[in-house]
């Protein structure tokens, strides 16, 4: 009787090991493929000058194209801060009721959705002096076998913060039309983020495999107890 129970457990062990191995490899391959299919970029706002009154932010923005998955990196001194605001507040340089406030000196904003984002400096007079940024975020940039191919921009401009879509045509501040970035533009591929995403998925897969092993040994202990 015990011999039959042990033989059955051995078969179950083999099945669990094979299934776990296949599952782990599939998840890892899927994570690697997903990470390799998109290109995420860190945009250093303002280039070498950073988020500062000396920067020509509008000229900088016209040489960059922003996609879902990219990040904006604001680097600035304590005399500045970064406020994310609605379009109406952006147009009027209104700093009283911002949606988000950052003052850590190096603020990273992830672009997670297609639409418009508006940023201004909240210090007195800085926004009116040009320390403000409007970015239009396009769908994620895809990597093909031959070359990098960004997806087509949306036909209609939608505001990330749900302002009226046509308001975008009425603003005379900080408007830009995206164009292909030059070879020496101040941003780099976000390889660290891609690697972190792949590592996180692999860790999850390993945890799942460990769980299956625990389940197997629990079944084994119960079977041994029942046989005895």
PDB file of C-alpha atoms in Angstrom:
ATOM      1  CA  UNK A   1       0.000   0.000   0.000  1.00  0.00           C
ATOM      2  CA  UNK A   2       2.754   2.385   0.984  1.00  0.00           C
ATOM      3  CA  UNK A   3       4.665   1.512  -2.171  1.00  0.00           C
ATOM      4  CA  UNK A   4       1.691   2.457  -4.328  1.00  0.00           C
ATOM      5  CA  UNK A   5       1.238   5.763  -2.497  1.00  0.00           C
ATOM      6  CA  UNK A   6       4.906   6.612  -2.935  1.00  0.00           C
ATOM      7  CA  UNK A   7       4.818   5.742  -6.620  1.00  0.00           C
ATOM      8  CA  UNK A   8       1.799   8.029  -7.077  1.00  0.00           C
ATOM      9  CA  UNK A   9       3.574  10.840  -5.253  1.00  0.00           C
ATOM     10  CA  UNK A  10       6.649  10.395  -7.446  1.00  0.00           C
ATOM     11  CA  UNK A  11       4.514  10.810 -10.567  1.00  0.00           C
ATOM     12  CA  UNK A  12       2.899  13.929  -9.097  1.00  0.00           C
ATOM     13  CA  UNK A  13       6.329  15.337  -8.243  1.00  0.00           C
ATOM     14  CA  UNK A  14       7.524  14.892 -11.824  1.00  0.00           C
ATOM     15  CA  UNK A  15       4.395  16.570 -13.181  1.00  0.00           C
ATOM     16  CA  UNK A  16       4.757  19.513 -10.774  1.00  0.00           C
ATOM     17  CA  UNK A  17       8.426  20.018 -11.648  1.00  0.00           C
ATOM     18  CA  UNK A  18       7.767  19.932 -15.409  1.00  0.00           C
ATOM     19  CA  UNK A  19       4.798  22.263 -15.144  1.00  0.00           C
ATOM     20  CA  UNK A  20       6.684  24.709 -12.913  1.00  0.00           C
ATOM     21  CA  UNK A  21       9.668  24.791 -15.264  1.00  0.00           C
ATOM     22  CA  UNK A  22       7.509  25.432 -18.324  1.00  0.00           C
ATOM     23  CA  UNK A  23       5.487  28.102 -16.556  1.00  0.00           C
ATOM     24  CA  UNK A  24       8.579  29.919 -15.326  1.00  0.00           C
ATOM     25  CA  UNK A  25      10.157  29.945 -18.793  1.00  0.00           C
ATOM     26  CA  UNK A  26       6.972  31.186 -20.460  1.00  0.00           C
ATOM     27  CA  UNK A  27       6.552  34.046 -18.004  1.00  0.00           C
ATOM     28  CA  UNK A  28      10.215  35.049 -18.315  1.00  0.00           C
ATOM     29  CA  UNK A  29      10.064  34.973 -22.123  1.00  0.00           C
ATOM     30  CA  UNK A  30       6.876  37.034 -22.132  1.00  0.00           C
ATOM     31  CA  UNK A  31       8.405  39.645 -19.811  1.00  0.00           C
ATOM     32  CA  UNK A  32      11.530  39.918 -21.940  1.00  0.00           C
ATOM     33  CA  UNK A  33       9.504  40.292 -25.128  1.00  0.00           C
ATOM     34  CA  UNK A  34       7.261  42.948 -23.597  1.00  0.00           C
ATOM     35  CA  UNK A  35      10.225  44.920 -22.284  1.00  0.00           C
ATOM     36  CA  UNK A  36      12.040  44.764 -25.621  1.00  0.00           C
ATOM     37  CA  UNK A  37       9.000  45.836 -27.650  1.00  0.00           C
ATOM     38  CA  UNK A  38       8.801  49.351 -26.206  1.00  0.00           C
ATOM     39  CA  UNK A  39      11.321  52.138 -25.800  1.00  0.00           C
ATOM     40  CA  UNK A  40      11.102  54.286 -22.688  1.00  0.00           C
ATOM     41  CA  UNK A  41      13.002  57.573 -22.581  1.00  0.00           C
ATOM     42  CA  UNK A  42      14.110  59.868 -19.776  1.00  0.00           C
ATOM     43  CA  UNK A  43      13.713  63.484 -20.907  1.00  0.00           C
ATOM     44  CA  UNK A  44      15.960  65.871 -18.979  1.00  0.00           C
ATOM     45  CA  UNK A  45      13.738  68.969 -18.945  1.00  0.00           C
ATOM     46  CA  UNK A  46      15.558  72.016 -20.272  1.00  0.00           C
ATOM     47  CA  UNK A  47      18.624  70.036 -21.296  1.00  0.00           C
ATOM     48  CA  UNK A  48      21.898  71.014 -19.622  1.00  0.00           C
ATOM     49  CA  UNK A  49      20.361  74.124 -17.999  1.00  0.00           C
ATOM     50  CA  UNK A  50      17.574  72.138 -16.381  1.00  0.00           C
ATOM     51  CA  UNK A  51      14.389  73.642 -14.958  1.00  0.00           C
ATOM     52  CA  UNK A  52      15.677  77.198 -14.753  1.00  0.00           C
ATOM     53  CA  UNK A  53      14.918  80.712 -15.997  1.00  0.00           C
ATOM     54  CA  UNK A  54      18.007  80.548 -18.187  1.00  0.00           C
ATOM     55  CA  UNK A  55      16.568  77.592 -20.127  1.00  0.00           C
ATOM     56  CA  UNK A  56      14.648  77.995 -23.357  1.00  0.00           C
ATOM     57  CA  UNK A  57      12.038  75.390 -22.520  1.00  0.00           C
ATOM     58  CA  UNK A  58       9.921  75.941 -25.603  1.00  0.00           C
ATOM     59  CA  UNK A  59      12.891  75.433 -27.929  1.00  0.00           C
ATOM     60  CA  UNK A  60      13.923  72.346 -25.953  1.00  0.00           C
ATOM     61  CA  UNK A  61      10.424  70.875 -26.120  1.00  0.00           C
ATOM     62  CA  UNK A  62      10.142  71.301 -29.895  1.00  0.00           C
ATOM     63  CA  UNK A  63      13.104  68.920 -30.338  1.00  0.00           C
ATOM     64  CA  UNK A  64      11.579  66.140 -28.263  1.00  0.00           C
ATOM     65  CA  UNK A  65       8.665  63.768 -28.738  1.00  0.00           C
ATOM     66  CA  UNK A  66       6.958  62.403 -25.635  1.00  0.00           C
ATOM     67  CA  UNK A  67       5.452  58.914 -25.475  1.00  0.00           C
ATOM     68  CA  UNK A  68       3.582  56.846 -22.917  1.00  0.00           C
ATOM     69  CA  UNK A  69       6.214  55.120 -20.782  1.00  0.00           C
ATOM     70  CA  UNK A  70       8.653  58.042 -20.939  1.00  0.00           C
ATOM     71  CA  UNK A  71       9.633  60.160 -17.944  1.00  0.00           C
ATOM     72  CA  UNK A  72      10.231  63.872 -17.458  1.00  0.00           C
ATOM     73  CA  UNK A  73      13.195  64.626 -15.209  1.00  0.00           C
ATOM     74  CA  UNK A  74      13.106  68.103 -13.659  1.00  0.00           C
ATOM     75  CA  UNK A  75      16.413  69.211 -12.116  1.00  0.00           C
ATOM     76  CA  UNK A  76      16.387  72.548 -10.294  1.00  0.00           C
ATOM     77  CA  UNK A  77      17.784  74.576  -7.411  1.00  0.00           C
ATOM     78  CA  UNK A  78      15.897  75.508  -4.196  1.00  0.00           C
ATOM     79  CA  UNK A  79      14.797  78.809  -5.754  1.00  0.00           C
ATOM     80  CA  UNK A  80      12.406  76.869  -8.001  1.00  0.00           C
ATOM     81  CA  UNK A  81       9.707  74.223  -7.680  1.00  0.00           C
ATOM     82  CA  UNK A  82       7.464  72.269 -10.047  1.00  0.00           C
ATOM     83  CA  UNK A  83       3.695  72.541 -10.063  1.00  0.00           C
ATOM     84  CA  UNK A  84       1.477  70.395 -12.242  1.00  0.00           C
ATOM     85  CA  UNK A  85      -1.633  72.355 -13.119  1.00  0.00           C
ATOM     86  CA  UNK A  86      -4.670  72.392 -15.365  1.00  0.00           C
ATOM     87  CA  UNK A  87      -4.562  74.126 -18.732  1.00  0.00           C
ATOM     88  CA  UNK A  88      -6.434  77.217 -17.562  1.00  0.00           C
ATOM     89  CA  UNK A  89      -3.994  77.698 -14.670  1.00  0.00           C
ATOM     90  CA  UNK A  90      -1.085  77.089 -17.036  1.00  0.00           C
ATOM     91  CA  UNK A  91      -2.303  79.801 -19.406  1.00  0.00           C
ATOM     92  CA  UNK A  92      -2.789  82.300 -16.564  1.00  0.00           C
ATOM     93  CA  UNK A  93       0.265  81.264 -14.513  1.00  0.00           C
ATOM     94  CA  UNK A  94      -2.113  80.589 -11.635  1.00  0.00           C
ATOM     95  CA  UNK A  95      -0.209  78.928  -8.763  1.00  0.00           C
ATOM     96  CA  UNK A  96      -2.783  78.891  -5.948  1.00  0.00           C
ATOM     97  CA  UNK A  97      -4.411  75.492  -6.462  1.00  0.00           C
ATOM     98  CA  UNK A  98      -1.980  73.112  -8.242  1.00  0.00           C
ATOM     99  CA  UNK A  99      -2.774  69.461  -8.850  1.00  0.00           C
ATOM    100  CA  UNK A 100       0.694  68.384  -7.699  1.00  0.00           C
ATOM    101  CA  UNK A 101       3.585  70.207  -6.031  1.00  0.00           C
ATOM    102  CA  UNK A 102       7.235  69.093  -6.104  1.00  0.00           C
ATOM    103  CA  UNK A 103      10.249  70.769  -4.514  1.00  0.00           C
ATOM    104  CA  UNK A 104      12.807  67.987  -4.048  1.00  0.00           C
ATOM    105  CA  UNK A 105      15.284  69.366  -6.601  1.00  0.00           C
ATOM    106  CA  UNK A 106      15.056  66.339  -8.905  1.00  0.00           C
ATOM    107  CA  UNK A 107      11.503  65.436  -9.773  1.00  0.00           C
ATOM    108  CA  UNK A 108      10.661  62.500 -12.043  1.00  0.00           C
ATOM    109  CA  UNK A 109       7.230  62.552 -13.679  1.00  0.00           C
ATOM    110  CA  UNK A 110       6.112  59.372 -15.449  1.00  0.00           C
ATOM    111  CA  UNK A 111       3.994  59.791 -18.542  1.00  0.00           C
ATOM    112  CA  UNK A 112       1.413  57.032 -18.193  1.00  0.00           C
ATOM    113  CA  UNK A 113      -1.389  58.217 -20.474  1.00  0.00           C
ATOM    114  CA  UNK A 114      -1.909  59.844 -23.848  1.00  0.00           C
ATOM    115  CA  UNK A 115      -2.842  63.503 -23.510  1.00  0.00           C
ATOM    116  CA  UNK A 116      -1.521  66.867 -22.334  1.00  0.00           C
ATOM    117  CA  UNK A 117       0.455  67.706 -19.192  1.00  0.00           C
ATOM    118  CA  UNK A 118       1.094  71.210 -17.894  1.00  0.00           C
ATOM    119  CA  UNK A 119       3.870  72.311 -15.545  1.00  0.00           C
ATOM    120  CA  UNK A 120       4.850  75.710 -14.139  1.00  0.00           C
ATOM    121  CA  UNK A 121       7.203  77.098 -11.531  1.00  0.00           C
ATOM    122  CA  UNK A 122       5.278  78.313  -8.497  1.00  0.00           C
ATOM    123  CA  UNK A 123       7.762  80.947  -7.367  1.00  0.00           C
ATOM    124  CA  UNK A 124       6.692  84.573  -7.752  1.00  0.00           C
ATOM    125  CA  UNK A 125       6.895  85.741 -11.356  1.00  0.00           C
ATOM    126  CA  UNK A 126       8.816  82.722 -12.675  1.00  0.00           C
ATOM    127  CA  UNK A 127       5.973  81.300 -14.748  1.00  0.00           C
ATOM    128  CA  UNK A 128       5.339  84.674 -16.405  1.00  0.00           C
ATOM    129  CA  UNK A 129       9.054  84.805 -17.226  1.00  0.00           C
ATOM    130  CA  UNK A 130       8.777  81.548 -19.167  1.00  0.00           C
ATOM    131  CA  UNK A 131       9.439  78.819 -16.601  1.00  0.00           C
ATOM    132  CA  UNK A 132       6.560  76.635 -17.750  1.00  0.00           C
ATOM    133  CA  UNK A 133       6.183  73.518 -19.870  1.00  0.00           C
ATOM    134  CA  UNK A 134       3.405  71.914 -21.864  1.00  0.00           C
ATOM    135  CA  UNK A 135       3.975  68.411 -23.220  1.00  0.00           C
ATOM    136  CA  UNK A 136       1.738  66.384 -25.484  1.00  0.00           C
ATOM    137  CA  UNK A 137       2.036  62.660 -24.810  1.00  0.00           C
ATOM    138  CA  UNK A 138       1.648  60.228 -27.708  1.00  0.00           C
ATOM    139  CA  UNK A 139       1.132  56.428 -27.605  1.00  0.00           C
ATOM    140  CA  UNK A 140       4.055  54.224 -26.609  1.00  0.00           C
ATOM    141  CA  UNK A 141       7.018  54.023 -28.953  1.00  0.00           C
ATOM    142  CA  UNK A 142       7.433  50.540 -30.420  1.00  0.00           C
ATOM    143  CA  UNK A 143      10.604  48.736 -31.460  1.00  0.00           C
ATOM    144  CA  UNK A 144      10.507  46.818 -34.738  1.00  0.00           C
ATOM    145  CA  UNK A 145      13.058  44.338 -36.067  1.00  0.00           C
ATOM    146  CA  UNK A 146      14.575  46.888 -38.448  1.00  0.00           C
ATOM    147  CA  UNK A 147      14.256  50.203 -36.668  1.00  0.00           C
ATOM    148  CA  UNK A 148      12.467  52.160 -34.025  1.00  0.00           C
ATOM    149  CA  UNK A 149       8.967  53.010 -35.181  1.00  0.00           C
ATOM    150  CA  UNK A 150       6.804  55.346 -33.085  1.00  0.00           C
ATOM    151  CA  UNK A 151       3.104  54.798 -33.293  1.00  0.00           C
ATOM    152  CA  UNK A 152       1.074  57.426 -35.118  1.00  0.00           C
ATOM    153  CA  UNK A 153      -0.083  60.379 -32.998  1.00  0.00           C
ATOM    154  CA  UNK A 154      -3.773  60.584 -32.143  1.00  0.00           C
ATOM    155  CA  UNK A 155      -5.914  62.588 -34.588  1.00  0.00           C
ATOM    156  CA  UNK A 156      -7.426  64.689 -31.800  1.00  0.00           C
ATOM    157  CA  UNK A 157      -5.638  66.332 -28.888  1.00  0.00           C
ATOM    158  CA  UNK A 158      -7.125  65.409 -25.528  1.00  0.00           C
ATOM    159  CA  UNK A 159      -6.221  67.026 -22.272  1.00  0.00           C
ATOM    160  CA  UNK A 160      -4.770  64.710 -19.626  1.00  0.00           C
ATOM    161  CA  UNK A 161      -6.704  66.641 -17.004  1.00  0.00           C
ATOM    162  CA  UNK A 162     -10.049  66.617 -18.844  1.00  0.00           C
ATOM    163  CA  UNK A 163     -10.114  70.217 -20.008  1.00  0.00           C
ATOM    164  CA  UNK A 164     -11.995  70.924 -23.230  1.00  0.00           C
ATOM    165  CA  UNK A 165     -10.091  69.380 -26.177  1.00  0.00           C
ATOM    166  CA  UNK A 166     -10.357  72.543 -28.263  1.00  0.00           C
ATOM    167  CA  UNK A 167      -8.813  74.704 -25.521  1.00  0.00           C
ATOM    168  CA  UNK A 168      -5.455  73.543 -26.804  1.00  0.00           C
ATOM    169  CA  UNK A 169      -5.905  75.713 -29.899  1.00  0.00           C
ATOM    170  CA  UNK A 170      -6.591  78.874 -27.873  1.00  0.00           C
ATOM    171  CA  UNK A 171      -3.395  78.972 -25.869  1.00  0.00           C
ATOM    172  CA  UNK A 172      -0.515  81.219 -26.876  1.00  0.00           C
ATOM    173  CA  UNK A 173       1.812  79.915 -24.165  1.00  0.00           C
ATOM    174  CA  UNK A 174       4.192  77.024 -24.521  1.00  0.00           C
ATOM    175  CA  UNK A 175       2.570  75.386 -27.513  1.00  0.00           C
ATOM    176  CA  UNK A 176       4.709  72.944 -29.437  1.00  0.00           C
ATOM    177  CA  UNK A 177       4.550  70.546 -32.301  1.00  0.00           C
ATOM    178  CA  UNK A 178       6.509  67.329 -31.727  1.00  0.00           C
ATOM    179  CA  UNK A 179       9.329  66.600 -34.122  1.00  0.00           C
ATOM    180  CA  UNK A 180      11.956  63.851 -34.336  1.00  0.00           C
ATOM    181  CA  UNK A 181      14.713  64.505 -31.763  1.00  0.00           C
ATOM    182  CA  UNK A 182      18.235  65.252 -33.005  1.00  0.00           C
ATOM    183  CA  UNK A 183      21.070  62.833 -32.403  1.00  0.00           C
ATOM    184  CA  UNK A 184      22.562  64.997 -29.640  1.00  0.00           C
ATOM    185  CA  UNK A 185      19.337  65.654 -27.716  1.00  0.00           C
ATOM    186  CA  UNK A 186      19.492  65.510 -23.934  1.00  0.00           C
ATOM    187  CA  UNK A 187      17.726  62.282 -23.142  1.00  0.00           C
ATOM    188  CA  UNK A 188      18.590  58.590 -23.023  1.00  0.00           C
ATOM    189  CA  UNK A 189      16.819  55.249 -23.253  1.00  0.00           C
ATOM    190  CA  UNK A 190      15.443  54.119 -19.930  1.00  0.00           C
ATOM    191  CA  UNK A 191      17.223  50.770 -19.933  1.00  0.00           C
ATOM    192  CA  UNK A 192      17.254  50.586 -16.129  1.00  0.00           C
ATOM    193  CA  UNK A 193      13.461  50.751 -16.010  1.00  0.00           C
ATOM    194  CA  UNK A 194      13.152  48.004 -18.604  1.00  0.00           C
ATOM    195  CA  UNK A 195      15.583  45.794 -16.699  1.00  0.00           C
ATOM    196  CA  UNK A 196      13.739  46.448 -13.452  1.00  0.00           C
ATOM    197  CA  UNK A 197      10.432  45.485 -15.094  1.00  0.00           C
ATOM    198  CA  UNK A 198      11.883  42.222 -16.378  1.00  0.00           C
ATOM    199  CA  UNK A 199      13.493  41.460 -13.015  1.00  0.00           C
ATOM    200  CA  UNK A 200      10.234  42.121 -11.176  1.00  0.00           C
ATOM    201  CA  UNK A 201       8.298  39.761 -13.436  1.00  0.00           C
ATOM    202  CA  UNK A 202      10.939  37.061 -13.075  1.00  0.00           C
ATOM    203  CA  UNK A 203      10.788  37.428  -9.295  1.00  0.00           C
ATOM    204  CA  UNK A 204       7.013  36.968  -9.409  1.00  0.00           C
ATOM    205  CA  UNK A 205       7.406  33.853 -11.516  1.00  0.00           C
ATOM    206  CA  UNK A 206       9.971  32.432  -9.089  1.00  0.00           C
ATOM    207  CA  UNK A 207       7.625  33.108  -6.174  1.00  0.00           C
ATOM    208  CA  UNK A 208       4.863  31.251  -7.992  1.00  0.00           C
ATOM    209  CA  UNK A 209       7.166  28.305  -8.597  1.00  0.00           C
ATOM    210  CA  UNK A 210       8.101  28.227  -4.918  1.00  0.00           C
ATOM    211  CA  UNK A 211       4.418  28.214  -4.013  1.00  0.00           C
ATOM    212  CA  UNK A 212       3.806  25.178  -6.223  1.00  0.00           C
ATOM    213  CA  UNK A 213       6.685  23.360  -4.548  1.00  0.00           C
ATOM    214  CA  UNK A 214       5.209  24.119  -1.117  1.00  0.00           C
ATOM    215  CA  UNK A 215       1.845  22.791  -2.275  1.00  0.00           C
ATOM    216  CA  UNK A 216       3.482  19.590  -3.484  1.00  0.00           C
ATOM    217  CA  UNK A 217       5.285  18.921  -0.213  1.00  0.00           C
ATOM    218  CA  UNK A 218       2.111  19.661   1.721  1.00  0.00           C
ATOM    219  CA  UNK A 219       0.285  17.066  -0.390  1.00  0.00           C
ATOM    220  CA  UNK A 220       3.134  14.671   0.220  1.00  0.00           C
ATOM    221  CA  UNK A 221       2.950  15.132   4.001  1.00  0.00           C
ATOM    222  CA  UNK A 222      -0.807  14.620   4.002  1.00  0.00           C
ATOM    223  CA  UNK A 223      -0.485  11.457   1.904  1.00  0.00           C
ATOM    224  CA  UNK A 224       2.202  10.036   4.189  1.00  0.00           C
ATOM    225  CA  UNK A 225       0.085  10.779   7.212  1.00  0.00           C
ATOM    226  CA  UNK A 226      -2.936   9.105   5.631  1.00  0.00           C
ATOM    227  CA  UNK A 227      -0.882   6.035   4.637  1.00  0.00           C
ATOM    228  CA  UNK A 228       0.446   5.630   8.168  1.00  0.00           C
TER     229      UNK A 228
END
